Amino acid sequence: MIKRNNYLMLKVMVMFFIVFFGAYIPLTQRIPYLSSLGYDYTEMNIIFSIQAAVGFVYQFSIGFLCDKYKTIKKFVFITQIIGTIGIFLMFTVTQHQFFYHLIIITIIAGMMNVVIGLLDAWSLELDPEIKEHYGVVRGTGTLGWIVGGYAVTFVIEQFGYSALGLTYTIISLVLLVTAYFVRDAVKAQHAQPITLKDMKLLLTNKRYLLIVMILFFTFILTNSDGLIVVTKMEELHANEMEKYLRFAIQAVAELPVMFLGAYFMKKFKAINLLVFGIAM
């Protein structure tokens, strides 16, 4: 019989598998799709830059609301639903309409990026055992990315980019049904409600600002990898399978580190692993 904690971890692993299965669509297909509509690199850079700025506001605001209302699960549902609507609308219009895609991608579809961060926080605050074995949980997400990438490549080759909106919507519905059966994280109770004054104190905390700066530059590298490499592959006229193989090989290389994460965290200091990961 499966222990209760193991069953909970299994459900969280399924959530990660599904969310990264679906995330392959917006994170890897936005540049090829917009390029196919005739967008040039300047227009795409404007869209993605504004999306990043709006995403920062989203994550800061929603993180504050999660703490204020002591729930993560509800905001996962809200952001996932809004993001799904945006991604569906993004792939529905198959014409070069700059302001349409600017608004849809930056304001609505940008919510999808928030979902992954919320899912991370949800799993880490859900149970100490899940937190200890987070690498295994996150590794399941990588498996979802690999499998999802192959499935998405098949959909594009058979039905074209216009089918991706419906494909993501179906994946999103499966994710929401799965998430419904996972309990909410237990947020710490505060004697006084969290206010904007508390946020001001947090923003003046040097250790907090240091972490923010580390994450800021790390995500610059991560996003640059996704954007620059895909753009280069577009210039080389790579087909869908060749693009998929690039992402799949990169994901496979992550798996050993993910599944052995708990071991590495005990053997090496977290800061050393962080430096090594960034350098690699």
PDB file of C-alpha atoms in Angstrom:
ATOM      1  CA  MET A   1       0.000   0.000   0.000  1.00  0.00           C
ATOM      2  CA  ILE A   2       1.316   3.455  -0.931  1.00  0.00           C
ATOM      3  CA  LYS A   3       2.084   5.637   2.042  1.00  0.00           C
ATOM      4  CA  ARG A   4       0.157   8.890   2.278  1.00  0.00           C
ATOM      5  CA  ASN A   5       3.251  11.085   1.821  1.00  0.00           C
ATOM      6  CA  ASN A   6       4.411   9.002  -1.132  1.00  0.00           C
ATOM      7  CA  TYR A   7       0.987   9.342  -2.738  1.00  0.00           C
ATOM      8  CA  LEU A   8       1.124  13.100  -2.243  1.00  0.00           C
ATOM      9  CA  MET A   9       4.569  13.237  -3.823  1.00  0.00           C
ATOM     10  CA  LEU A  10       3.318  11.138  -6.735  1.00  0.00           C
ATOM     11  CA  LYS A  11       0.505  13.619  -7.392  1.00  0.00           C
ATOM     12  CA  VAL A  12       2.943  16.534  -7.283  1.00  0.00           C
ATOM     13  CA  MET A  13       5.256  14.714  -9.698  1.00  0.00           C
ATOM     14  CA  VAL A  14       2.341  14.198 -12.084  1.00  0.00           C
ATOM     15  CA  MET A  15       1.574  17.940 -11.883  1.00  0.00           C
ATOM     16  CA  PHE A  16       5.166  18.804 -12.776  1.00  0.00           C
ATOM     17  CA  PHE A  17       5.143  16.314 -15.645  1.00  0.00           C
ATOM     18  CA  ILE A  18       1.971  17.859 -17.090  1.00  0.00           C
ATOM     19  CA  VAL A  19       2.937  21.510 -16.612  1.00  0.00           C
ATOM     20  CA  PHE A  20       6.294  21.058 -18.375  1.00  0.00           C
ATOM     21  CA  PHE A  21       4.672  18.856 -21.008  1.00  0.00           C
ATOM     22  CA  GLY A  22       2.510  21.857 -21.875  1.00  0.00           C
ATOM     23  CA  ALA A  23       5.164  24.519 -21.256  1.00  0.00           C
ATOM     24  CA  TYR A  24       7.093  23.227 -24.265  1.00  0.00           C
ATOM     25  CA  ILE A  25       4.513  24.943 -26.484  1.00  0.00           C
ATOM     26  CA  PRO A  26       4.862  28.609 -25.453  1.00  0.00           C
ATOM     27  CA  LEU A  27       8.517  28.436 -24.392  1.00  0.00           C
ATOM     28  CA  THR A  28       9.901  26.897 -27.587  1.00  0.00           C
ATOM     29  CA  GLN A  29       7.338  27.648 -30.289  1.00  0.00           C
ATOM     30  CA  ARG A  30       6.744  31.388 -29.827  1.00  0.00           C
ATOM     31  CA  ILE A  31       9.711  32.424 -32.008  1.00  0.00           C
ATOM     32  CA  PRO A  32       9.079  29.913 -34.853  1.00  0.00           C
ATOM     33  CA  TYR A  33       5.369  30.765 -34.797  1.00  0.00           C
ATOM     34  CA  LEU A  34       5.845  34.538 -34.894  1.00  0.00           C
ATOM     35  CA  SER A  35       8.530  34.144 -37.549  1.00  0.00           C
ATOM     36  CA  SER A  36       6.098  32.144 -39.674  1.00  0.00           C
ATOM     37  CA  LEU A  37       3.693  35.104 -39.468  1.00  0.00           C
ATOM     38  CA  GLY A  38       6.316  37.486 -40.787  1.00  0.00           C
ATOM     39  CA  TYR A  39       7.525  39.111 -37.556  1.00  0.00           C
ATOM     40  CA  ASP A  40      11.101  40.367 -37.655  1.00  0.00           C
ATOM     41  CA  TYR A  41      13.556  40.160 -34.753  1.00  0.00           C
ATOM     42  CA  THR A  42      12.969  43.767 -33.696  1.00  0.00           C
ATOM     43  CA  GLU A  43       9.235  43.196 -33.271  1.00  0.00           C
ATOM     44  CA  MET A  44       9.774  39.938 -31.394  1.00  0.00           C
ATOM     45  CA  ASN A  45      12.353  41.557 -29.105  1.00  0.00           C
ATOM     46  CA  ILE A  46       9.845  44.295 -28.227  1.00  0.00           C
ATOM     47  CA  ILE A  47       7.163  41.710 -27.417  1.00  0.00           C
ATOM     48  CA  PHE A  48       9.438  39.496 -25.304  1.00  0.00           C
ATOM     49  CA  SER A  49      11.044  42.429 -23.479  1.00  0.00           C
ATOM     50  CA  ILE A  50       7.666  43.828 -22.447  1.00  0.00           C
ATOM     51  CA  GLN A  51       6.532  40.320 -21.507  1.00  0.00           C
ATOM     52  CA  ALA A  52       9.534  39.973 -19.179  1.00  0.00           C
ATOM     53  CA  ALA A  53       8.807  43.338 -17.539  1.00  0.00           C
ATOM     54  CA  VAL A  54       5.127  42.510 -17.074  1.00  0.00           C
ATOM     55  CA  GLY A  55       6.088  39.057 -15.777  1.00  0.00           C
ATOM     56  CA  PHE A  56       8.212  40.661 -13.054  1.00  0.00           C
ATOM     57  CA  VAL A  57       5.207  42.684 -11.890  1.00  0.00           C
ATOM     58  CA  TYR A  58       3.004  39.584 -12.017  1.00  0.00           C
ATOM     59  CA  GLN A  59       5.353  37.459  -9.935  1.00  0.00           C
ATOM     60  CA  PHE A  60       5.949  40.164  -7.339  1.00  0.00           C
ATOM     61  CA  SER A  61       2.227  40.963  -7.030  1.00  0.00           C
ATOM     62  CA  ILE A  62       0.969  37.392  -6.995  1.00  0.00           C
ATOM     63  CA  GLY A  63       3.636  36.349  -4.505  1.00  0.00           C
ATOM     64  CA  PHE A  64       2.421  39.142  -2.220  1.00  0.00           C
ATOM     65  CA  LEU A  65      -1.201  38.013  -2.648  1.00  0.00           C
ATOM     66  CA  CYS A  66      -0.305  34.378  -1.900  1.00  0.00           C
ATOM     67  CA  ASP A  67       1.217  35.447   1.418  1.00  0.00           C
ATOM     68  CA  LYS A  68      -1.592  37.856   2.180  1.00  0.00           C
ATOM     69  CA  TYR A  69      -4.391  35.321   1.592  1.00  0.00           C
ATOM     70  CA  LYS A  70      -2.327  32.294   2.708  1.00  0.00           C
ATOM     71  CA  THR A  71      -2.971  30.209  -0.375  1.00  0.00           C
ATOM     72  CA  ILE A  72      -0.994  29.120  -3.420  1.00  0.00           C
ATOM     73  CA  LYS A  73      -3.364  26.596  -4.954  1.00  0.00           C
ATOM     74  CA  LYS A  74      -6.065  29.153  -5.781  1.00  0.00           C
ATOM     75  CA  PHE A  75      -3.587  31.413  -7.561  1.00  0.00           C
ATOM     76  CA  VAL A  76      -2.208  28.443  -9.527  1.00  0.00           C
ATOM     77  CA  PHE A  77      -5.727  27.906 -10.856  1.00  0.00           C
ATOM     78  CA  ILE A  78      -6.287  31.597 -11.615  1.00  0.00           C
ATOM     79  CA  THR A  79      -2.977  32.130 -13.411  1.00  0.00           C
ATOM     80  CA  GLN A  80      -3.172  28.829 -15.292  1.00  0.00           C
ATOM     81  CA  ILE A  81      -6.662  29.608 -16.604  1.00  0.00           C
ATOM     82  CA  ILE A  82      -5.689  33.138 -17.671  1.00  0.00           C
ATOM     83  CA  GLY A  83      -2.456  31.890 -19.248  1.00  0.00           C
ATOM     84  CA  THR A  84      -4.327  29.165 -21.138  1.00  0.00           C
ATOM     85  CA  ILE A  85      -6.733  31.723 -22.597  1.00  0.00           C
ATOM     86  CA  GLY A  86      -3.776  33.825 -23.716  1.00  0.00           C
ATOM     87  CA  ILE A  87      -1.910  30.932 -25.330  1.00  0.00           C
ATOM     88  CA  PHE A  88      -5.083  29.781 -27.094  1.00  0.00           C
ATOM     89  CA  LEU A  89      -5.667  33.286 -28.469  1.00  0.00           C
ATOM     90  CA  MET A  90      -2.014  33.671 -29.428  1.00  0.00           C
ATOM     91  CA  PHE A  91      -2.067  30.652 -31.744  1.00  0.00           C
ATOM     92  CA  THR A  92      -5.614  31.304 -33.011  1.00  0.00           C
ATOM     93  CA  VAL A  93      -4.756  34.442 -35.000  1.00  0.00           C
ATOM     94  CA  THR A  94      -2.472  33.314 -37.812  1.00  0.00           C
ATOM     95  CA  GLN A  95      -1.839  36.754 -39.289  1.00  0.00           C
ATOM     96  CA  HIS A  96       0.748  39.452 -38.636  1.00  0.00           C
ATOM     97  CA  GLN A  97      -1.076  41.680 -36.133  1.00  0.00           C
ATOM     98  CA  PHE A  98       1.597  43.257 -33.955  1.00  0.00           C
ATOM     99  CA  PHE A  99      -0.514  44.988 -31.305  1.00  0.00           C
ATOM    100  CA  TYR A 100      -2.790  41.968 -30.964  1.00  0.00           C
ATOM    101  CA  HIS A 101       0.097  39.605 -30.240  1.00  0.00           C
ATOM    102  CA  LEU A 102       1.835  42.221 -28.099  1.00  0.00           C
ATOM    103  CA  ILE A 103      -1.196  42.474 -25.797  1.00  0.00           C
ATOM    104  CA  ILE A 104      -2.045  38.767 -25.785  1.00  0.00           C
ATOM    105  CA  ILE A 105       1.493  37.504 -25.166  1.00  0.00           C
ATOM    106  CA  THR A 106       2.625  40.123 -22.642  1.00  0.00           C
ATOM    107  CA  ILE A 107      -0.543  40.557 -20.585  1.00  0.00           C
ATOM    108  CA  ILE A 108      -2.371  37.231 -20.781  1.00  0.00           C
ATOM    109  CA  ALA A 109      -0.083  34.448 -22.009  1.00  0.00           C
ATOM    110  CA  GLY A 110       2.681  35.815 -19.758  1.00  0.00           C
ATOM    111  CA  MET A 111       0.771  34.353 -16.817  1.00  0.00           C
ATOM    112  CA  MET A 112       2.059  30.920 -17.837  1.00  0.00           C
ATOM    113  CA  ASN A 113       5.546  31.800 -16.592  1.00  0.00           C
ATOM    114  CA  VAL A 114       4.079  32.627 -13.182  1.00  0.00           C
ATOM    115  CA  VAL A 115       2.474  29.184 -12.930  1.00  0.00           C
ATOM    116  CA  ILE A 116       5.831  27.389 -12.884  1.00  0.00           C
ATOM    117  CA  GLY A 117       7.091  29.616 -10.054  1.00  0.00           C
ATOM    118  CA  LEU A 118       3.891  29.064  -8.084  1.00  0.00           C
ATOM    119  CA  LEU A 119       4.127  25.325  -8.622  1.00  0.00           C
ATOM    120  CA  ASP A 120       7.675  25.381  -7.251  1.00  0.00           C
ATOM    121  CA  ALA A 121       6.542  27.287  -4.149  1.00  0.00           C
ATOM    122  CA  TRP A 122       3.489  25.047  -3.714  1.00  0.00           C
ATOM    123  CA  SER A 123       5.516  21.837  -3.779  1.00  0.00           C
ATOM    124  CA  LEU A 124       8.272  23.162  -1.491  1.00  0.00           C
ATOM    125  CA  GLU A 125       5.775  24.350   1.134  1.00  0.00           C
ATOM    126  CA  LEU A 126       3.500  21.334   0.824  1.00  0.00           C
ATOM    127  CA  ASP A 127       5.519  18.725   2.678  1.00  0.00           C
ATOM    128  CA  PRO A 128       9.072  18.469   4.128  1.00  0.00           C
ATOM    129  CA  GLU A 129       9.686  15.168   2.325  1.00  0.00           C
ATOM    130  CA  ILE A 130       8.812  16.734  -1.027  1.00  0.00           C
ATOM    131  CA  LYS A 131      11.161  19.621  -0.262  1.00  0.00           C
ATOM    132  CA  GLU A 132      13.963  17.193   0.573  1.00  0.00           C
ATOM    133  CA  HIS A 133      13.450  15.276  -2.678  1.00  0.00           C
ATOM    134  CA  TYR A 134      12.591  18.273  -4.825  1.00  0.00           C
ATOM    135  CA  GLY A 135      15.206  17.275  -7.406  1.00  0.00           C
ATOM    136  CA  VAL A 136      13.286  14.076  -8.177  1.00  0.00           C
ATOM    137  CA  VAL A 137      10.022  16.031  -8.419  1.00  0.00           C
ATOM    138  CA  ARG A 138      11.570  18.603 -10.742  1.00  0.00           C
ATOM    139  CA  GLY A 139      13.225  15.839 -12.735  1.00  0.00           C
ATOM    140  CA  THR A 140       9.776  14.488 -13.494  1.00  0.00           C
ATOM    141  CA  GLY A 141       9.019  17.877 -15.015  1.00  0.00           C
ATOM    142  CA  THR A 142      12.048  17.456 -17.264  1.00  0.00           C
ATOM    143  CA  LEU A 143      10.681  14.088 -18.406  1.00  0.00           C
ATOM    144  CA  GLY A 144       7.413  15.846 -19.201  1.00  0.00           C
ATOM    145  CA  TRP A 145       9.363  18.399 -21.251  1.00  0.00           C
ATOM    146  CA  ILE A 146      11.039  15.618 -23.272  1.00  0.00           C
ATOM    147  CA  VAL A 147       7.823  13.679 -23.905  1.00  0.00           C
ATOM    148  CA  GLY A 148       5.790  16.838 -24.475  1.00  0.00           C
ATOM    149  CA  GLY A 149       8.329  18.146 -26.961  1.00  0.00           C
ATOM    150  CA  TYR A 150       8.014  15.039 -29.104  1.00  0.00           C
ATOM    151  CA  ALA A 151       4.205  15.202 -28.958  1.00  0.00           C
ATOM    152  CA  VAL A 152       4.165  18.906 -29.849  1.00  0.00           C
ATOM    153  CA  THR A 153       6.557  18.313 -32.747  1.00  0.00           C
ATOM    154  CA  PHE A 154       4.165  15.647 -34.075  1.00  0.00           C
ATOM    155  CA  VAL A 155       1.193  18.036 -33.759  1.00  0.00           C
ATOM    156  CA  ILE A 156       3.015  20.810 -35.651  1.00  0.00           C
ATOM    157  CA  GLU A 157       4.134  18.505 -38.442  1.00  0.00           C
ATOM    158  CA  GLN A 158       0.638  17.043 -38.839  1.00  0.00           C
ATOM    159  CA  PHE A 159      -1.641  20.016 -38.186  1.00  0.00           C
ATOM    160  CA  GLY A 160       0.490  23.170 -38.100  1.00  0.00           C
ATOM    161  CA  TYR A 161       0.897  25.916 -35.489  1.00  0.00           C
ATOM    162  CA  SER A 162      -2.829  26.714 -35.462  1.00  0.00           C
ATOM    163  CA  ALA A 163      -3.466  23.447 -33.579  1.00  0.00           C
ATOM    164  CA  LEU A 164      -1.201  24.391 -30.668  1.00  0.00           C
ATOM    165  CA  GLY A 165      -3.803  26.586 -28.943  1.00  0.00           C
ATOM    166  CA  LEU A 166      -6.269  23.712 -28.635  1.00  0.00           C
ATOM    167  CA  THR A 167      -3.470  21.292 -27.733  1.00  0.00           C
ATOM    168  CA  TYR A 168      -2.340  23.478 -24.841  1.00  0.00           C
ATOM    169  CA  THR A 169      -5.933  23.957 -23.665  1.00  0.00           C
ATOM    170  CA  ILE A 170      -6.419  20.183 -23.393  1.00  0.00           C
ATOM    171  CA  ILE A 171      -3.138  19.801 -21.485  1.00  0.00           C
ATOM    172  CA  SER A 172      -4.152  22.667 -19.187  1.00  0.00           C
ATOM    173  CA  LEU A 173      -7.493  21.018 -18.374  1.00  0.00           C
ATOM    174  CA  VAL A 174      -5.697  17.809 -17.401  1.00  0.00           C
ATOM    175  CA  LEU A 175      -3.356  19.842 -15.180  1.00  0.00           C
ATOM    176  CA  LEU A 176      -6.244  21.614 -13.429  1.00  0.00           C
ATOM    177  CA  VAL A 177      -8.056  18.339 -12.767  1.00  0.00           C
ATOM    178  CA  THR A 178      -4.862  16.838 -11.307  1.00  0.00           C
ATOM    179  CA  ALA A 179      -4.131  19.933  -9.203  1.00  0.00           C
ATOM    180  CA  TYR A 180      -7.661  19.875  -7.795  1.00  0.00           C
ATOM    181  CA  PHE A 181      -6.816  16.683  -5.880  1.00  0.00           C
ATOM    182  CA  VAL A 182      -3.648  18.135  -4.300  1.00  0.00           C
ATOM    183  CA  ARG A 183      -4.145  19.976  -1.019  1.00  0.00           C
ATOM    184  CA  ASP A 184      -3.053  23.573  -0.625  1.00  0.00           C
ATOM    185  CA  ALA A 185       0.239  24.452   1.034  1.00  0.00           C
ATOM    186  CA  VAL A 186       0.026  25.407   4.683  1.00  0.00           C
ATOM    187  CA  LYS A 187       1.057  29.050   4.859  1.00  0.00           C
ATOM    188  CA  ALA A 188       2.521  30.404   8.083  1.00  0.00           C
ATOM    189  CA  GLN A 189       0.043  32.317  10.209  1.00  0.00           C
ATOM    190  CA  HIS A 190       0.939  35.931  10.984  1.00  0.00           C
ATOM    191  CA  ALA A 191      -0.184  37.808  14.057  1.00  0.00           C
ATOM    192  CA  GLN A 192      -0.804  40.844  11.850  1.00  0.00           C
ATOM    193  CA  PRO A 193      -1.875  40.898   8.184  1.00  0.00           C
ATOM    194  CA  ILE A 194       0.909  41.370   5.637  1.00  0.00           C
ATOM    195  CA  THR A 195       0.962  44.957   4.427  1.00  0.00           C
ATOM    196  CA  LEU A 196       2.867  47.024   1.886  1.00  0.00           C
ATOM    197  CA  LYS A 197       5.019  48.231   4.780  1.00  0.00           C
ATOM    198  CA  ASP A 198       6.192  44.635   5.270  1.00  0.00           C
ATOM    199  CA  MET A 199       7.097  44.479   1.575  1.00  0.00           C
ATOM    200  CA  LYS A 200       9.116  47.681   1.957  1.00  0.00           C
ATOM    201  CA  LEU A 201      11.091  46.126   4.817  1.00  0.00           C
ATOM    202  CA  LEU A 202      11.705  43.041   2.684  1.00  0.00           C
ATOM    203  CA  LEU A 203      13.005  45.129  -0.202  1.00  0.00           C
ATOM    204  CA  THR A 204      15.534  46.808   2.078  1.00  0.00           C
ATOM    205  CA  ASN A 205      16.859  43.470   3.359  1.00  0.00           C
ATOM    206  CA  LYS A 206      20.370  43.007   1.938  1.00  0.00           C
ATOM    207  CA  ARG A 207      20.264  39.200   1.910  1.00  0.00           C
ATOM    208  CA  TYR A 208      16.927  39.256   0.094  1.00  0.00           C
ATOM    209  CA  LEU A 209      18.234  41.737  -2.478  1.00  0.00           C
ATOM    210  CA  LEU A 210      21.311  39.569  -3.022  1.00  0.00           C
ATOM    211  CA  ILE A 211      19.131  36.546  -3.779  1.00  0.00           C
ATOM    212  CA  VAL A 212      16.982  38.649  -6.127  1.00  0.00           C
ATOM    213  CA  MET A 213      20.077  39.826  -8.017  1.00  0.00           C
ATOM    214  CA  ILE A 214      21.402  36.264  -8.334  1.00  0.00           C
ATOM    215  CA  LEU A 215      18.062  35.096  -9.698  1.00  0.00           C
ATOM    216  CA  PHE A 216      17.846  38.145 -11.965  1.00  0.00           C
ATOM    217  CA  PHE A 217      21.124  37.433 -13.746  1.00  0.00           C
ATOM    218  CA  THR A 218      20.530  33.667 -13.744  1.00  0.00           C
ATOM    219  CA  PHE A 219      17.230  34.107 -15.544  1.00  0.00           C
ATOM    220  CA  ILE A 220      18.857  36.485 -18.030  1.00  0.00           C
ATOM    221  CA  LEU A 221      21.194  33.632 -18.960  1.00  0.00           C
ATOM    222  CA  THR A 222      18.357  31.100 -19.049  1.00  0.00           C
ATOM    223  CA  ASN A 223      16.094  33.244 -21.228  1.00  0.00           C
ATOM    224  CA  SER A 224      18.968  34.187 -23.507  1.00  0.00           C
ATOM    225  CA  ASP A 225      19.696  30.504 -24.055  1.00  0.00           C
ATOM    226  CA  GLY A 226      16.104  29.845 -25.111  1.00  0.00           C
ATOM    227  CA  LEU A 227      15.770  32.906 -27.331  1.00  0.00           C
ATOM    228  CA  ILE A 228      19.194  33.085 -28.967  1.00  0.00           C
ATOM    229  CA  VAL A 229      19.563  29.382 -29.741  1.00  0.00           C
ATOM    230  CA  VAL A 230      16.056  29.109 -31.202  1.00  0.00           C
ATOM    231  CA  THR A 231      16.640  32.237 -33.285  1.00  0.00           C
ATOM    232  CA  LYS A 232      19.915  30.790 -34.597  1.00  0.00           C
ATOM    233  CA  MET A 233      18.216  27.506 -35.480  1.00  0.00           C
ATOM    234  CA  GLU A 234      15.547  29.477 -37.355  1.00  0.00           C
ATOM    235  CA  GLU A 235      18.290  31.190 -39.364  1.00  0.00           C
ATOM    236  CA  LEU A 236      19.784  27.775 -40.174  1.00  0.00           C
ATOM    237  CA  HIS A 237      16.329  26.589 -41.347  1.00  0.00           C
ATOM    238  CA  ALA A 238      16.228  23.721 -38.849  1.00  0.00           C
ATOM    239  CA  ASN A 239      13.100  21.582 -39.089  1.00  0.00           C
ATOM    240  CA  GLU A 240      10.797  20.838 -36.156  1.00  0.00           C
ATOM    241  CA  MET A 241      12.456  17.542 -35.250  1.00  0.00           C
ATOM    242  CA  GLU A 242      15.923  19.101 -35.254  1.00  0.00           C
ATOM    243  CA  LYS A 243      14.698  21.856 -32.920  1.00  0.00           C
ATOM    244  CA  TYR A 244      13.127  19.249 -30.648  1.00  0.00           C
ATOM    245  CA  LEU A 245      16.323  17.183 -30.508  1.00  0.00           C
ATOM    246  CA  ARG A 246      18.252  20.231 -29.320  1.00  0.00           C
ATOM    247  CA  PHE A 247      15.866  20.746 -26.380  1.00  0.00           C
ATOM    248  CA  ALA A 248      15.595  17.008 -25.675  1.00  0.00           C
ATOM    249  CA  ILE A 249      19.364  16.490 -25.478  1.00  0.00           C
ATOM    250  CA  GLN A 250      19.691  19.473 -23.150  1.00  0.00           C
ATOM    251  CA  ALA A 251      16.899  18.085 -20.948  1.00  0.00           C
ATOM    252  CA  VAL A 252      18.410  14.592 -20.828  1.00  0.00           C
ATOM    253  CA  ALA A 253      21.670  16.130 -19.618  1.00  0.00           C
ATOM    254  CA  GLU A 254      19.743  17.677 -16.694  1.00  0.00           C
ATOM    255  CA  LEU A 255      18.209  14.421 -15.477  1.00  0.00           C
ATOM    256  CA  PRO A 256      21.170  12.950 -13.516  1.00  0.00           C
ATOM    257  CA  VAL A 257      21.614  16.226 -11.620  1.00  0.00           C
ATOM    258  CA  MET A 258      17.871  16.443 -10.928  1.00  0.00           C
ATOM    259  CA  PHE A 259      17.454  12.906  -9.621  1.00  0.00           C
ATOM    260  CA  LEU A 260      20.639  13.056  -7.558  1.00  0.00           C
ATOM    261  CA  GLY A 261      19.867  16.551  -6.287  1.00  0.00           C
ATOM    262  CA  ALA A 262      19.302  15.508  -2.660  1.00  0.00           C
ATOM    263  CA  TYR A 263      22.624  13.638  -2.603  1.00  0.00           C
ATOM    264  CA  PHE A 264      24.536  16.588  -4.098  1.00  0.00           C
ATOM    265  CA  MET A 265      22.908  19.034  -1.673  1.00  0.00           C
ATOM    266  CA  LYS A 266      24.167  16.958   1.266  1.00  0.00           C
ATOM    267  CA  LYS A 267      27.652  16.414  -0.157  1.00  0.00           C
ATOM    268  CA  PHE A 268      28.277  19.928  -1.495  1.00  0.00           C
ATOM    269  CA  LYS A 269      27.204  23.364  -0.349  1.00  0.00           C
ATOM    270  CA  ALA A 270      24.253  24.881  -2.193  1.00  0.00           C
ATOM    271  CA  ILE A 271      26.292  27.937  -3.209  1.00  0.00           C
ATOM    272  CA  ASN A 272      28.947  25.704  -4.804  1.00  0.00           C
ATOM    273  CA  LEU A 273      26.295  23.867  -6.802  1.00  0.00           C
ATOM    274  CA  LEU A 274      24.802  27.185  -7.899  1.00  0.00           C
ATOM    275  CA  VAL A 275      28.164  28.503  -9.122  1.00  0.00           C
ATOM    276  CA  PHE A 276      28.901  25.234 -10.911  1.00  0.00           C
ATOM    277  CA  GLY A 277      25.468  25.233 -12.585  1.00  0.00           C
ATOM    278  CA  ILE A 278      25.815  28.814 -13.821  1.00  0.00           C
ATOM    279  CA  ALA A 279      29.332  28.151 -15.107  1.00  0.00           C
ATOM    280  CA  MET A 280      28.170  25.081 -17.006  1.00  0.00           C
TER     281      MET A 280
END
